[in-house]
Amino acid sequence: MKMLRQQVDMIAVFHKNEPPEPYKFRYTRDGKDFDIKVDKVLDITLDHYGNTRNYTYRCQSIIGRRERVFELKYIGSSVTWELYKI
């Protein structure tokens, strides 16, 4: 896996008292926009930093014509998403 830490535009579902569910995201690479649908969430990890909750999602999707595993991070303090590893 290659570390990216690139901020992405995310469509996610939020439920009360549960971690958000990533659905679809868009990221830019080499001037091109890629829309990726999150097919499966394999693992969720919760990290506490003070009063902030950060979630790391290990996901699986078909990107191009290959099935790939990647990590997304939800940063609770700034309410942003990052494509962390691909």
Short mmCIF file of C-alpha atoms in Angstrom, two decimals:
data_model
loop_
_atom_site.label_atom_id
_atom_site.label_comp_id
_atom_site.label_asym_id
_atom_site.label_seq_id
_atom_site.Cartn_x
_atom_site.Cartn_y
_atom_site.Cartn_z
CA MET A 1 0.00 0.00 0.00
CA LYS A 2 1.14 3.49 -0.82
CA MET A 3 0.54 6.31 1.67
CA LEU A 4 -1.34 9.31 0.18
CA ARG A 5 -3.09 11.36 2.89
CA GLN A 6 -5.13 13.20 0.26
CA GLN A 7 -8.35 14.95 1.23
CA VAL A 8 -11.37 13.62 -0.68
CA ASP A 9 -14.98 14.63 -1.30
CA MET A 10 -17.15 12.01 0.40
CA ILE A 11 -20.77 10.94 0.35
CA ALA A 12 -21.44 9.18 3.65
CA VAL A 13 -24.40 8.04 5.72
CA PHE A 14 -24.56 9.24 9.33
CA HIS A 15 -26.58 7.43 12.01
CA LYS A 16 -26.99 8.58 15.59
CA ASN A 17 -24.43 7.02 18.00
CA GLU A 18 -22.73 5.03 15.21
CA PRO A 19 -19.67 5.67 13.05
CA PRO A 20 -20.37 7.23 9.64
CA GLU A 21 -20.63 4.83 6.68
CA PRO A 22 -18.58 5.80 3.61
CA TYR A 23 -20.54 5.32 0.40
CA LYS A 24 -18.72 7.06 -2.46
CA PHE A 25 -15.79 9.44 -2.81
CA ARG A 26 -13.99 11.55 -5.39
CA TYR A 27 -10.27 12.23 -5.50
CA THR A 28 -7.98 13.98 -7.98
CA ARG A 29 -4.83 12.38 -9.34
CA ASP A 30 -2.68 13.83 -12.13
CA GLY A 31 -5.40 16.39 -12.91
CA LYS A 32 -8.13 13.76 -13.37
CA ASP A 33 -11.10 13.18 -11.06
CA PHE A 34 -11.92 9.62 -10.05
CA ASP A 35 -15.26 8.57 -8.52
CA ILE A 36 -14.95 5.43 -6.39
CA LYS A 37 -17.89 3.58 -4.83
CA VAL A 38 -16.99 1.84 -1.57
CA ASP A 39 -18.05 -1.77 -2.19
CA LYS A 40 -17.16 -3.25 1.20
CA VAL A 41 -15.87 -2.01 4.57
CA LEU A 42 -13.51 -4.67 5.90
CA ASP A 43 -12.54 -3.10 9.24
CA ILE A 44 -13.20 0.05 11.32
CA THR A 45 -10.75 1.39 13.91
CA LEU A 46 -11.62 4.16 16.40
CA ASP A 47 -8.92 6.53 17.67
CA HIS A 48 -9.54 9.03 20.49
CA TYR A 49 -7.54 12.27 20.59
CA GLY A 50 -8.92 14.27 23.51
CA ASN A 51 -12.62 14.75 22.77
CA THR A 52 -12.17 14.02 19.06
CA ARG A 53 -13.15 10.72 17.49
CA ASN A 54 -11.26 9.67 14.37
CA TYR A 55 -12.20 6.56 12.41
CA THR A 56 -9.99 4.56 10.04
CA TYR A 57 -11.81 2.41 7.50
CA ARG A 58 -10.13 -0.45 5.64
CA CYS A 59 -12.21 -0.81 2.47
CA GLN A 60 -12.35 -2.84 -0.71
CA SER A 61 -13.56 -1.72 -4.16
CA ILE A 62 -13.02 -2.33 -7.83
CA ILE A 63 -10.81 0.47 -9.17
CA GLY A 64 -10.13 0.29 -12.88
CA ARG A 65 -10.54 -3.43 -13.46
CA ARG A 66 -8.77 -4.54 -10.29
CA GLU A 67 -10.07 -5.22 -6.83
CA ARG A 68 -8.11 -3.01 -4.44
CA VAL A 69 -7.88 -2.54 -0.70
CA PHE A 70 -7.48 1.02 0.62
CA GLU A 71 -7.86 3.04 3.82
CA LEU A 72 -10.05 6.06 4.42
CA LYS A 73 -9.84 8.28 7.51
CA TYR A 74 -12.65 10.33 9.01
CA ILE A 75 -11.28 13.19 11.09
CA GLY A 76 -13.96 14.19 13.58
CA SER A 77 -12.55 17.54 14.69
CA SER A 78 -12.65 19.05 11.20
CA VAL A 79 -15.33 16.71 9.75
CA THR A 80 -13.14 15.79 6.78
CA TRP A 81 -12.22 12.58 4.98
CA GLU A 82 -8.78 11.49 3.71
CA LEU A 83 -7.72 8.77 1.34
CA TYR A 84 -4.95 7.52 3.58
CA LYS A 85 -3.48 4.48 1.82
CA ILE A 86 -4.06 2.86 -1.54
#
